[in-house]
Coordinates of C-alpha atoms in Angstrom, one line a residue:
M1037 CA -7.6 -69.9 29.7
N1038 CA -8.6 -73.0 31.6
T1039 CA -11.6 -73.8 29.5
P1040 CA -12.5 -73.3 25.8
E1041 CA -15.6 -71.2 26.9
Q1042 CA -13.3 -68.5 28.2
G1043 CA -11.7 -68.2 24.7
Y1044 CA -15.0 -68.0 23.0
R1045 CA -16.1 -65.3 25.4
R1046 CA -13.0 -63.2 24.8
T1047 CA -13.5 -63.7 21.0
R1048 CA -17.1 -62.5 21.2
I1049 CA -16.0 -59.4 23.2
A1050 CA -13.2 -58.6 20.8
T1051 CA -15.6 -59.1 17.8
A1052 CA -18.2 -56.9 19.4
A1053 CA -15.6 -54.2 20.1
M1054 CA -14.3 -54.3 16.5
T1055 CA -17.8 -54.2 15.1
A1056 CA -18.7 -51.2 17.3
L1057 CA -15.5 -49.4 16.2
G1058 CA -16.3 -50.1 12.5
V1059 CA -19.8 -48.7 12.9
T1060 CA -18.5 -45.6 14.7
V1061 CA -15.9 -45.0 12.0
F1062 CA -18.4 -45.5 9.2
G1063 CA -21.0 -43.2 10.8
G1064 CA -18.4 -40.5 11.5
S1065 CA -17.1 -40.6 7.9
A1066 CA -20.6 -40.4 6.5
A1067 CA -21.4 -37.4 8.7
L1068 CA -18.2 -35.6 7.7
A1069 CA -18.9 -36.3 4.0
Y1070 CA -22.4 -34.9 4.4
L1071 CA -21.2 -31.8 6.2
D1072 CA -18.5 -31.3 3.6
T1073 CA -21.2 -31.1 0.8
H1074 CA -23.8 -29.2 2.9
E1075 CA -23.7 -25.4 2.6
P1076 CA -25.6 -23.2 4.9
A1077 CA -28.3 -21.0 3.4
S1078 CA -26.5 -17.8 4.5
A1079 CA -23.3 -18.8 2.7
A1080 CA -25.2 -19.7 -0.5
T1081 CA -26.9 -16.2 -0.5
V1082 CA -23.5 -14.4 -0.1
T1083 CA -21.9 -16.5 -2.8
Q1084 CA -24.8 -15.8 -5.2
N1085 CA -24.7 -12.1 -4.5
E1086 CA -20.9 -12.0 -5.1
A1087 CA -21.3 -14.0 -8.3
S1088 CA -24.0 -11.7 -9.7
T1089 CA -21.9 -8.6 -9.2
S1090 CA -18.8 -9.9 -10.7
I1091 CA -20.2 -11.3 -14.0
P1092 CA -20.4 -8.6 -16.7
S1093 CA -23.6 -8.1 -18.7
F1094 CA -23.2 -8.1 -22.5
G1095 CA -26.8 -7.2 -23.3
P1096 CA -29.5 -9.4 -24.6
A1097 CA -28.8 -12.7 -26.4
P1098 CA -28.8 -12.5 -30.2
R1099 CA -31.9 -13.4 -32.0
V1100 CA -31.6 -16.5 -34.1
T1101 CA -34.1 -17.4 -36.8
A1102 CA -34.4 -20.6 -38.6
P1103 CA -34.3 -20.6 -42.4
S1104 CA -37.7 -21.0 -44.1
T1105 CA -38.1 -24.3 -46.0
S1106 CA -40.9 -25.1 -48.4
S1107 CA -42.9 -28.3 -47.9
G1108 CA -41.9 -29.8 -51.2
S1109 CA -38.1 -29.3 -51.3
I1110 CA -36.2 -31.3 -53.8
A1111 CA -32.8 -32.9 -53.4
G1112 CA -30.2 -30.6 -54.9
S1113 CA -32.3 -27.5 -54.7
G1114 CA -29.7 -25.7 -52.5
S1115 CA -31.5 -26.5 -49.3
T1116 CA -29.2 -27.9 -46.6
H1117 CA -31.8 -30.3 -45.4
A1118 CA -33.4 -31.7 -48.5
R1119 CA -36.0 -34.4 -48.2
T1120 CA -35.4 -37.7 -49.8
Q1121 CA -37.9 -40.4 -50.8
G1122 CA -37.4 -44.0 -50.0
S1123 CA -35.8 -45.9 -47.2

């Protein structure tokens, strides 16, 4: 290195090479992460078909009805959700 300009030129080249390497590594890791989460449509269909055949059916869901409440329920009337007056 006879002049300082040669050192600056080498530093710029090394910096550009390291930056290019970093961008390439980042892009490659992002692509691999996307491909890891991406599932082709044909594989999703096969998985759904296998899942639907292996889950047993227990019939319809039970019917649940809410207890009837009168509009003027009083506290202590036996209702689990008695209305109270005040704040």
